[in-house]
Amino acid sequence: DAGITQSPRHKVTETGTPVTLRCHQTENHRYMYWYRQDPGHGLRLIHYSYGVKDTDKGEVSDGYSVSRSKTEDFLLTLESATSSQTSVYFCAIRLGTDTQYFGPGTRLTVL
Amino acid sequence: QQQVKQSPQSLIVQKGGIPIINCAYENTAFDYFPWYQQFPGKGPALLIAIRPDVSEKKEGRFTISFNKSAKQFSLHIMDSQPGDSATYFCAAYERNTGKLIFGQGTTLQVKP
């Protein structure tokens, strides 16, 4: 599992509430990623980080923000959750120049 | 716009059969093509990967065939087993941006 943990693993929340998902890695990898997985869409990149305080947008970044204040933690925040953000969220780290390894995922339901 | 197109969406084979999953891409900046296997409730796990300078790569029962001129690549699973039942994703790595672009996924069921 490349030393990646995600928390919480499951969350149910209501529309309009803020939600923060955490990705934690233990192996000091520089690159970290947040994806969402939805049927028929595969995995789509939300945001990624290439170092502490260095982040950039992915394909589906609207409604999401991220922060990385230390190497081991990459946080994904939904400022005001909407039902369209109901999904499974995966964190990944990059090993070497191109290979990514994924965490176990967080299933988020927005009612 | 789907940069990596994967087919079929779902696939059912009998044990011992050879399921084939196909992917196509347009972006010539892609230079690394991994396949991921995902079981229910788990994260995607890297299965096998290929670079465009080779036409085939085999690891155990899994083989990637790569056609650079056609911009297509495929995953073959030899002697498939019920334990291979999972969702498979192809992906392509874009060197310029450092991003991994995924296909839509294929759900494979191998019947005993």
PDB file of C-alpha atoms in Angstrom:
ATOM      1  CA  ASP A   1       0.000   0.000   0.000  1.00  0.00           C
ATOM      2  CA  ALA A   2       3.093   2.255  -0.256  1.00  0.00           C
ATOM      3  CA  GLY A   3       2.507   3.518   3.270  1.00  0.00           C
ATOM      4  CA  ILE A   4      -0.610   5.545   2.405  1.00  0.00           C
ATOM      5  CA  THR A   5      -3.549   5.931   4.754  1.00  0.00           C
ATOM      6  CA  GLN A   6      -6.721   7.914   4.210  1.00  0.00           C
ATOM      7  CA  SER A   7      -9.158   9.187   6.798  1.00  0.00           C
ATOM      8  CA  PRO A   8     -11.982   8.943   7.280  1.00  0.00           C
ATOM      9  CA  ARG A   9     -12.709   5.824   5.233  1.00  0.00           C
ATOM     10  CA  HIS A  10     -16.423   6.596   5.095  1.00  0.00           C
ATOM     11  CA  LYS A  11     -18.322   9.810   5.646  1.00  0.00           C
ATOM     12  CA  VAL A  12     -21.901  10.937   5.267  1.00  0.00           C
ATOM     13  CA  THR A  13     -22.557  14.644   5.350  1.00  0.00           C
ATOM     14  CA  GLU A  14     -25.196  17.154   4.384  1.00  0.00           C
ATOM     15  CA  THR A  15     -25.237  19.614   1.520  1.00  0.00           C
ATOM     16  CA  GLY A  16     -23.540  22.869   2.385  1.00  0.00           C
ATOM     17  CA  THR A  17     -21.271  21.553   5.131  1.00  0.00           C
ATOM     18  CA  PRO A  18     -17.478  21.706   4.879  1.00  0.00           C
ATOM     19  CA  VAL A  19     -15.626  18.413   4.656  1.00  0.00           C
ATOM     20  CA  THR A  20     -11.910  17.661   4.935  1.00  0.00           C
ATOM     21  CA  LEU A  21     -10.319  14.414   3.850  1.00  0.00           C
ATOM     22  CA  ARG A  22      -6.836  13.485   4.922  1.00  0.00           C
ATOM     23  CA  CYS A  23      -4.117  11.576   3.144  1.00  0.00           C
ATOM     24  CA  HIS A  24      -1.087  10.523   5.146  1.00  0.00           C
ATOM     25  CA  GLN A  25       2.099   8.927   3.852  1.00  0.00           C
ATOM     26  CA  THR A  26       5.052   7.639   5.792  1.00  0.00           C
ATOM     27  CA  GLU A  27       7.766   7.463   3.133  1.00  0.00           C
ATOM     28  CA  ASN A  28       8.558  11.098   2.411  1.00  0.00           C
ATOM     29  CA  HIS A  29       7.328  11.134  -1.187  1.00  0.00           C
ATOM     30  CA  ARG A  30       7.354  14.522  -2.856  1.00  0.00           C
ATOM     31  CA  TYR A  31       4.358  14.110  -5.172  1.00  0.00           C
ATOM     32  CA  MET A  32       0.854  13.470  -3.849  1.00  0.00           C
ATOM     33  CA  TYR A  33      -2.471  13.402  -5.710  1.00  0.00           C
ATOM     34  CA  TRP A  34      -6.197  13.480  -5.050  1.00  0.00           C
ATOM     35  CA  TYR A  35      -8.561  11.707  -7.447  1.00  0.00           C
ATOM     36  CA  ARG A  36     -12.260  11.035  -7.470  1.00  0.00           C
ATOM     37  CA  GLN A  37     -13.744   7.861  -8.911  1.00  0.00           C
ATOM     38  CA  ASP A  38     -17.190   7.794 -10.457  1.00  0.00           C
ATOM     39  CA  PRO A  39     -18.858   5.113 -12.607  1.00  0.00           C
ATOM     40  CA  GLY A  40     -18.161   5.652 -16.289  1.00  0.00           C
ATOM     41  CA  HIS A  41     -15.440   8.217 -15.636  1.00  0.00           C
ATOM     42  CA  GLY A  42     -12.558   6.213 -14.268  1.00  0.00           C
ATOM     43  CA  LEU A  43     -10.359   8.244 -11.959  1.00  0.00           C
ATOM     44  CA  ARG A  44     -10.141  11.974 -12.435  1.00  0.00           C
ATOM     45  CA  LEU A  45      -7.478  14.211 -10.958  1.00  0.00           C
ATOM     46  CA  ILE A  46      -8.724  16.892  -8.558  1.00  0.00           C
ATOM     47  CA  HIS A  47      -5.510  18.480  -7.279  1.00  0.00           C
ATOM     48  CA  TYR A  48      -1.943  17.454  -6.798  1.00  0.00           C
ATOM     49  CA  SER A  49       1.085  18.575  -4.830  1.00  0.00           C
ATOM     50  CA  TYR A  50       4.738  18.590  -5.768  1.00  0.00           C
ATOM     51  CA  GLY A  51       6.062  19.683  -2.404  1.00  0.00           C
ATOM     52  CA  VAL A  52       5.187  21.402   0.846  1.00  0.00           C
ATOM     53  CA  LYS A  53       2.909  24.348   0.046  1.00  0.00           C
ATOM     54  CA  ASP A  54       3.226  23.590  -3.695  1.00  0.00           C
ATOM     55  CA  THR A  55      -0.064  22.515  -5.253  1.00  0.00           C
ATOM     56  CA  ASP A  56      -1.791  22.699  -8.610  1.00  0.00           C
ATOM     57  CA  LYS A  57      -5.195  22.029 -10.110  1.00  0.00           C
ATOM     58  CA  GLY A  58      -6.274  18.930 -11.915  1.00  0.00           C
ATOM     59  CA  GLU A  59      -9.097  18.143 -14.306  1.00  0.00           C
ATOM     60  CA  VAL A  60     -12.003  18.535 -11.841  1.00  0.00           C
ATOM     61  CA  SER A  61     -10.829  21.071  -9.254  1.00  0.00           C
ATOM     62  CA  ASP A  62     -13.941  23.272  -8.985  1.00  0.00           C
ATOM     63  CA  GLY A  63     -15.402  23.130  -5.471  1.00  0.00           C
ATOM     64  CA  TYR A  64     -12.259  21.637  -3.959  1.00  0.00           C
ATOM     65  CA  SER A  65      -9.200  23.075  -2.261  1.00  0.00           C
ATOM     66  CA  VAL A  66      -6.075  21.413  -0.922  1.00  0.00           C
ATOM     67  CA  SER A  67      -3.314  22.106   1.516  1.00  0.00           C
ATOM     68  CA  ARG A  68       0.034  20.565   2.250  1.00  0.00           C
ATOM     69  CA  SER A  69       1.777  22.078   5.254  1.00  0.00           C
ATOM     70  CA  LYS A  70       4.076  19.095   5.808  1.00  0.00           C
ATOM     71  CA  THR A  71       5.410  16.380   3.523  1.00  0.00           C
ATOM     72  CA  GLU A  72       3.415  13.540   4.997  1.00  0.00           C
ATOM     73  CA  ASP A  73      -0.086  15.071   4.896  1.00  0.00           C
ATOM     74  CA  PHE A  74      -2.181  16.208   1.948  1.00  0.00           C
ATOM     75  CA  LEU A  75      -5.634  17.526   2.813  1.00  0.00           C
ATOM     76  CA  LEU A  76      -8.602  17.818   0.470  1.00  0.00           C
ATOM     77  CA  THR A  77     -11.362  20.235   1.491  1.00  0.00           C
ATOM     78  CA  LEU A  78     -14.844  20.589   0.122  1.00  0.00           C
ATOM     79  CA  GLU A  79     -15.734  24.091   1.243  1.00  0.00           C
ATOM     80  CA  SER A  80     -19.485  23.564   0.866  1.00  0.00           C
ATOM     81  CA  ALA A  81     -20.328  20.001  -0.089  1.00  0.00           C
ATOM     82  CA  THR A  82     -22.842  19.337  -2.871  1.00  0.00           C
ATOM     83  CA  SER A  83     -24.555  16.120  -3.910  1.00  0.00           C
ATOM     84  CA  SER A  84     -22.445  16.058  -7.086  1.00  0.00           C
ATOM     85  CA  GLN A  85     -19.405  15.548  -4.859  1.00  0.00           C
ATOM     86  CA  THR A  86     -20.709  12.193  -3.659  1.00  0.00           C
ATOM     87  CA  SER A  87     -17.921   9.921  -4.806  1.00  0.00           C
ATOM     88  CA  VAL A  88     -15.018   7.739  -3.779  1.00  0.00           C
ATOM     89  CA  TYR A  89     -11.869   9.754  -3.222  1.00  0.00           C
ATOM     90  CA  PHE A  90      -8.402   8.303  -3.650  1.00  0.00           C
ATOM     91  CA  CYS A  91      -5.064   9.689  -2.651  1.00  0.00           C
ATOM     92  CA  ALA A  92      -1.941   8.620  -4.509  1.00  0.00           C
ATOM     93  CA  ILE A  93       1.794   9.115  -4.256  1.00  0.00           C
ATOM     94  CA  ARG A  94       4.339   9.009  -7.025  1.00  0.00           C
ATOM     95  CA  LEU A  95       7.331   6.723  -6.973  1.00  0.00           C
ATOM     96  CA  GLY A  96      10.180   7.480  -9.358  1.00  0.00           C
ATOM     97  CA  THR A  97       9.297   9.555 -12.402  1.00  0.00           C
ATOM     98  CA  ASP A  98       5.860   8.233 -13.344  1.00  0.00           C
ATOM     99  CA  THR A  99       4.451   5.378 -11.259  1.00  0.00           C
ATOM    100  CA  GLN A 100       1.595   6.169  -8.887  1.00  0.00           C
ATOM    101  CA  TYR A 101       0.380   4.112  -5.956  1.00  0.00           C
ATOM    102  CA  PHE A 102      -3.027   4.561  -4.424  1.00  0.00           C
ATOM    103  CA  GLY A 103      -4.441   4.629  -0.919  1.00  0.00           C
ATOM    104  CA  PRO A 104      -7.511   2.654   0.187  1.00  0.00           C
ATOM    105  CA  GLY A 105     -10.008   5.420  -0.577  1.00  0.00           C
ATOM    106  CA  THR A 106     -12.677   7.441   1.224  1.00  0.00           C
ATOM    107  CA  ARG A 107     -16.327   6.942   0.363  1.00  0.00           C
ATOM    108  CA  LEU A 108     -18.135  10.272   0.728  1.00  0.00           C
ATOM    109  CA  THR A 109     -21.893  10.637   0.572  1.00  0.00           C
ATOM    110  CA  VAL A 110     -23.431  14.109   0.461  1.00  0.00           C
ATOM    111  CA  LEU A 111     -27.147  14.103   1.270  1.00  0.00           C
TER     112      LEU A 111
ATOM    113  CA  GLN B   1     -13.069  15.065 -23.762  1.00  0.00           C
ATOM    114  CA  GLN B   2     -11.802  11.635 -22.839  1.00  0.00           C
ATOM    115  CA  GLN B   3      -8.108  11.484 -23.652  1.00  0.00           C
ATOM    116  CA  VAL B   4      -7.884   7.739 -23.006  1.00  0.00           C
ATOM    117  CA  LYS B   5     -10.769   5.664 -24.313  1.00  0.00           C
ATOM    118  CA  GLN B   6     -11.245   2.201 -22.833  1.00  0.00           C
ATOM    119  CA  SER B   7     -13.460  -0.639 -24.014  1.00  0.00           C
ATOM    120  CA  PRO B   8     -15.451  -2.665 -23.308  1.00  0.00           C
ATOM    121  CA  GLN B   9     -17.186  -1.266 -20.250  1.00  0.00           C
ATOM    122  CA  SER B  10     -17.863  -4.763 -18.945  1.00  0.00           C
ATOM    123  CA  LEU B  11     -16.747  -8.250 -19.852  1.00  0.00           C
ATOM    124  CA  ILE B  12     -17.785 -11.743 -18.824  1.00  0.00           C
ATOM    125  CA  VAL B  13     -15.648 -14.787 -19.622  1.00  0.00           C
ATOM    126  CA  GLN B  14     -15.458 -18.383 -18.526  1.00  0.00           C
ATOM    127  CA  LYS B  15     -12.580 -19.626 -16.431  1.00  0.00           C
ATOM    128  CA  GLY B  16      -9.610 -20.302 -18.685  1.00  0.00           C
ATOM    129  CA  GLY B  17     -10.703 -17.754 -21.273  1.00  0.00           C
ATOM    130  CA  ILE B  18      -8.596 -14.814 -22.468  1.00  0.00           C
ATOM    131  CA  PRO B  19     -10.295 -11.487 -21.796  1.00  0.00           C
ATOM    132  CA  ILE B  20      -8.934  -8.564 -23.791  1.00  0.00           C
ATOM    133  CA  ILE B  21      -9.357  -4.946 -22.769  1.00  0.00           C
ATOM    134  CA  ASN B  22      -8.535  -2.205 -25.229  1.00  0.00           C
ATOM    135  CA  CYS B  23      -7.437   1.403 -24.835  1.00  0.00           C
ATOM    136  CA  ALA B  24      -6.815   4.161 -27.359  1.00  0.00           C
ATOM    137  CA  TYR B  25      -5.257   7.578 -27.019  1.00  0.00           C
ATOM    138  CA  GLU B  26      -4.512  10.645 -29.135  1.00  0.00           C
ATOM    139  CA  ASN B  27      -1.896  12.594 -27.213  1.00  0.00           C
ATOM    140  CA  THR B  28       1.593  11.793 -28.486  1.00  0.00           C
ATOM    141  CA  ALA B  29       3.069  13.288 -25.305  1.00  0.00           C
ATOM    142  CA  PHE B  30       1.990  10.157 -23.399  1.00  0.00           C
ATOM    143  CA  ASP B  31       5.043   8.018 -22.719  1.00  0.00           C
ATOM    144  CA  TYR B  32       4.149   5.511 -20.029  1.00  0.00           C
ATOM    145  CA  PHE B  33       1.104   3.256 -19.993  1.00  0.00           C
ATOM    146  CA  PRO B  34       0.177   1.440 -16.767  1.00  0.00           C
ATOM    147  CA  TRP B  35      -2.719  -0.863 -16.061  1.00  0.00           C
ATOM    148  CA  TYR B  36      -4.386  -0.930 -12.676  1.00  0.00           C
ATOM    149  CA  GLN B  37      -6.499  -3.645 -11.081  1.00  0.00           C
ATOM    150  CA  GLN B  38      -9.122  -2.723  -8.509  1.00  0.00           C
ATOM    151  CA  PHE B  39     -11.114  -5.021  -6.250  1.00  0.00           C
ATOM    152  CA  PRO B  40     -14.324  -3.797  -4.580  1.00  0.00           C
ATOM    153  CA  GLY B  41     -13.644  -1.540  -1.627  1.00  0.00           C
ATOM    154  CA  LYS B  42      -9.935  -1.249  -2.427  1.00  0.00           C
ATOM    155  CA  GLY B  43      -7.731   1.276  -4.131  1.00  0.00           C
ATOM    156  CA  PRO B  44      -6.395   0.650  -7.644  1.00  0.00           C
ATOM    157  CA  ALA B  45      -3.219  -1.429  -7.624  1.00  0.00           C
ATOM    158  CA  LEU B  46      -0.556  -1.245 -10.313  1.00  0.00           C
ATOM    159  CA  LEU B  47      -0.691  -4.439 -12.346  1.00  0.00           C
ATOM    160  CA  ILE B  48       1.679  -4.010 -15.281  1.00  0.00           C
ATOM    161  CA  ALA B  49       3.036  -1.116 -17.329  1.00  0.00           C
ATOM    162  CA  ILE B  50       4.710  -0.514 -20.667  1.00  0.00           C
ATOM    163  CA  ARG B  51       6.688   2.209 -22.386  1.00  0.00           C
ATOM    164  CA  PRO B  52       6.163   2.994 -26.092  1.00  0.00           C
ATOM    165  CA  ASP B  53       9.558   1.708 -27.182  1.00  0.00           C
ATOM    166  CA  VAL B  54       8.406  -1.921 -26.810  1.00  0.00           C
ATOM    167  CA  SER B  55       5.461  -3.675 -28.464  1.00  0.00           C
ATOM    168  CA  GLU B  56       4.719  -6.256 -25.797  1.00  0.00           C
ATOM    169  CA  LYS B  57       5.304  -6.867 -22.117  1.00  0.00           C
ATOM    170  CA  LYS B  58       4.382  -9.971 -20.193  1.00  0.00           C
ATOM    171  CA  GLU B  59       4.206 -10.504 -16.442  1.00  0.00           C
ATOM    172  CA  GLY B  60       2.836 -13.861 -15.421  1.00  0.00           C
ATOM    173  CA  ARG B  61      -0.591 -14.302 -17.009  1.00  0.00           C
ATOM    174  CA  PHE B  62      -0.897 -10.605 -17.893  1.00  0.00           C
ATOM    175  CA  THR B  63       0.319  -9.214 -21.216  1.00  0.00           C
ATOM    176  CA  ILE B  64       0.242  -5.700 -22.620  1.00  0.00           C
ATOM    177  CA  SER B  65       0.294  -5.305 -26.384  1.00  0.00           C
ATOM    178  CA  PHE B  66       1.249  -1.845 -27.627  1.00  0.00           C
ATOM    179  CA  ASN B  67       0.763  -0.404 -31.104  1.00  0.00           C
ATOM    180  CA  LYS B  68       2.456   2.981 -31.226  1.00  0.00           C
ATOM    181  CA  SER B  69       1.435   3.872 -34.767  1.00  0.00           C
ATOM    182  CA  ALA B  70      -2.232   3.158 -34.035  1.00  0.00           C
ATOM    183  CA  LYS B  71      -2.020   4.755 -30.595  1.00  0.00           C
ATOM    184  CA  GLN B  72      -3.623   1.697 -29.057  1.00  0.00           C
ATOM    185  CA  PHE B  73      -2.728  -0.722 -26.309  1.00  0.00           C
ATOM    186  CA  SER B  74      -4.462  -3.675 -24.778  1.00  0.00           C
ATOM    187  CA  LEU B  75      -4.377  -5.990 -21.773  1.00  0.00           C
ATOM    188  CA  HIS B  76      -4.685  -9.734 -22.220  1.00  0.00           C
ATOM    189  CA  ILE B  77      -5.253 -12.085 -19.298  1.00  0.00           C
ATOM    190  CA  MET B  78      -4.208 -15.641 -20.110  1.00  0.00           C
ATOM    191  CA  ASP B  79      -5.947 -18.584 -18.437  1.00  0.00           C
ATOM    192  CA  SER B  80      -8.268 -16.238 -16.534  1.00  0.00           C
ATOM    193  CA  GLN B  81      -9.392 -17.252 -13.062  1.00  0.00           C
ATOM    194  CA  PRO B  82     -12.372 -16.217 -10.915  1.00  0.00           C
ATOM    195  CA  GLY B  83      -9.892 -14.340  -8.706  1.00  0.00           C
ATOM    196  CA  ASP B  84      -9.162 -12.051 -11.669  1.00  0.00           C
ATOM    197  CA  SER B  85     -12.700 -10.673 -11.392  1.00  0.00           C
ATOM    198  CA  ALA B  86     -12.121  -6.967 -10.796  1.00  0.00           C
ATOM    199  CA  THR B  87     -12.228  -3.581 -12.464  1.00  0.00           C
ATOM    200  CA  TYR B  88      -9.310  -2.797 -14.738  1.00  0.00           C
ATOM    201  CA  PHE B  89      -8.150   0.682 -15.686  1.00  0.00           C
ATOM    202  CA  CYS B  90      -5.714   1.656 -18.362  1.00  0.00           C
ATOM    203  CA  ALA B  91      -3.864   4.923 -17.973  1.00  0.00           C
ATOM    204  CA  ALA B  92      -1.411   7.134 -19.800  1.00  0.00           C
ATOM    205  CA  TYR B  93       1.243   9.372 -18.303  1.00  0.00           C
ATOM    206  CA  GLU B  94       1.760  12.776 -19.828  1.00  0.00           C
ATOM    207  CA  ARG B  95       5.419  13.713 -19.486  1.00  0.00           C
ATOM    208  CA  ASN B  96       4.808  17.458 -20.002  1.00  0.00           C
ATOM    209  CA  THR B  97       2.390  17.836 -17.112  1.00  0.00           C
ATOM    210  CA  GLY B  98       3.302  14.847 -14.948  1.00  0.00           C
ATOM    211  CA  LYS B  99      -0.338  13.786 -14.916  1.00  0.00           C
ATOM    212  CA  LEU B 100      -1.797  10.305 -15.213  1.00  0.00           C
ATOM    213  CA  ILE B 101      -4.913  10.128 -17.396  1.00  0.00           C
ATOM    214  CA  PHE B 102      -7.230   7.156 -16.836  1.00  0.00           C
ATOM    215  CA  GLY B 103      -9.595   5.255 -19.062  1.00  0.00           C
ATOM    216  CA  GLN B 104     -13.182   4.729 -17.952  1.00  0.00           C
ATOM    217  CA  GLY B 105     -12.580   1.242 -16.551  1.00  0.00           C
ATOM    218  CA  THR B 106     -13.666  -2.285 -17.467  1.00  0.00           C
ATOM    219  CA  THR B 107     -15.469  -4.559 -15.045  1.00  0.00           C
ATOM    220  CA  LEU B 108     -14.374  -8.138 -15.630  1.00  0.00           C
ATOM    221  CA  GLN B 109     -16.232 -11.167 -14.347  1.00  0.00           C
ATOM    222  CA  VAL B 110     -14.636 -14.591 -14.709  1.00  0.00           C
ATOM    223  CA  LYS B 111     -17.175 -17.372 -14.216  1.00  0.00           C
ATOM    224  CA  PRO B 112     -16.044 -20.649 -12.626  1.00  0.00           C
TER     225      PRO B 112
END
